[in-house]
């Protein structure tokens, strides 16, 4: 059974039209991450939550926001998507952070296309 | 320059061949992960290493901390092994900061 679930699997939106991607987990993990992966590139960390503590990466555009209303759910909001935001968005979880024994559990990703 | 470099970028092998994918990194790390990403799919964690060697089925992962190098080996490769294999490291003193390589795209031909 999938433990990290992302919806939708594919999302098409228009330039400038807000879009929300969702991630849920059944692992009860403390940490949830959002990564952006463009074609043929490595995943890039956008931000993460450690419990309710939000941690933004320095180079994450202000256009990208996140919400974590409870342990199980985390949302990625793109307020005004641009063409350059077309990418795969990956959600991942880990039980804790920083420990050498932590594995990452990934969702299947949401492929976002901005037209 | 990326802190994590993988080689080769692309690899085509015949079914049954022994495959090696290499990862070199330039920063101090607390752990290294090998990940598998199928076309259009999500990412699956294969191994997490902080020293030595791990084996799971036909997959073997090794790490040499002094040389800042890790290898992923696939024995008796099969077409279903076709995927992108990604090396990711956790830098020391950065908490949860994972640094990813750009991946190695493996195609195994029947």
Tab-separated table of C-alpha atoms in Angstrom, chain B residues 66-103:
chain	number	residue	atom	x	y	z
B	66	UNK	CA	37.841	8.408	2.905
B	67	UNK	CA	37.689	8.501	-0.886
B	68	UNK	CA	34.236	10.162	-0.910
B	69	UNK	CA	32.938	7.550	-3.319
B	70	UNK	CA	30.072	5.090	-3.513
B	71	UNK	CA	29.092	2.463	-6.045
B	72	UNK	CA	25.834	0.714	-6.828
B	73	UNK	CA	26.167	-2.693	-8.435
B	74	UNK	CA	23.442	-4.731	-10.109
B	75	UNK	CA	24.184	-8.382	-10.698
B	76	UNK	CA	22.398	-10.402	-13.418
B	77	UNK	CA	20.656	-7.284	-14.727
B	78	UNK	CA	17.085	-7.531	-15.998
B	79	UNK	CA	14.955	-5.229	-18.181
B	80	UNK	CA	12.864	-4.340	-15.140
B	81	UNK	CA	15.988	-2.751	-13.652
B	82	UNK	CA	15.678	-0.036	-16.310
B	83	UNK	CA	15.299	3.208	-14.386
B	84	UNK	CA	17.156	6.299	-13.285
B	85	UNK	CA	19.412	5.683	-10.298
B	86	UNK	CA	20.093	8.702	-8.123
B	87	UNK	CA	22.753	9.176	-5.489
B	88	UNK	CA	21.869	11.569	-2.665
B	89	UNK	CA	23.962	12.599	0.328
B	90	UNK	CA	23.183	14.175	3.670
B	91	UNK	CA	25.743	16.872	4.379
B	92	UNK	CA	27.107	17.047	7.890
B	93	UNK	CA	25.878	19.935	10.011
B	94	UNK	CA	22.970	20.680	7.690
B	95	UNK	CA	20.295	18.703	9.442
B	96	UNK	CA	18.151	17.233	6.762
B	97	UNK	CA	19.758	18.779	3.700
B	98	UNK	CA	19.901	16.141	0.966
B	99	UNK	CA	22.112	16.853	-2.045
B	100	UNK	CA	21.239	14.897	-5.163
B	101	UNK	CA	23.258	13.745	-8.132
B	102	UNK	CA	21.677	14.176	-11.567
B	103	UNK	CA	21.139	10.471	-11.910
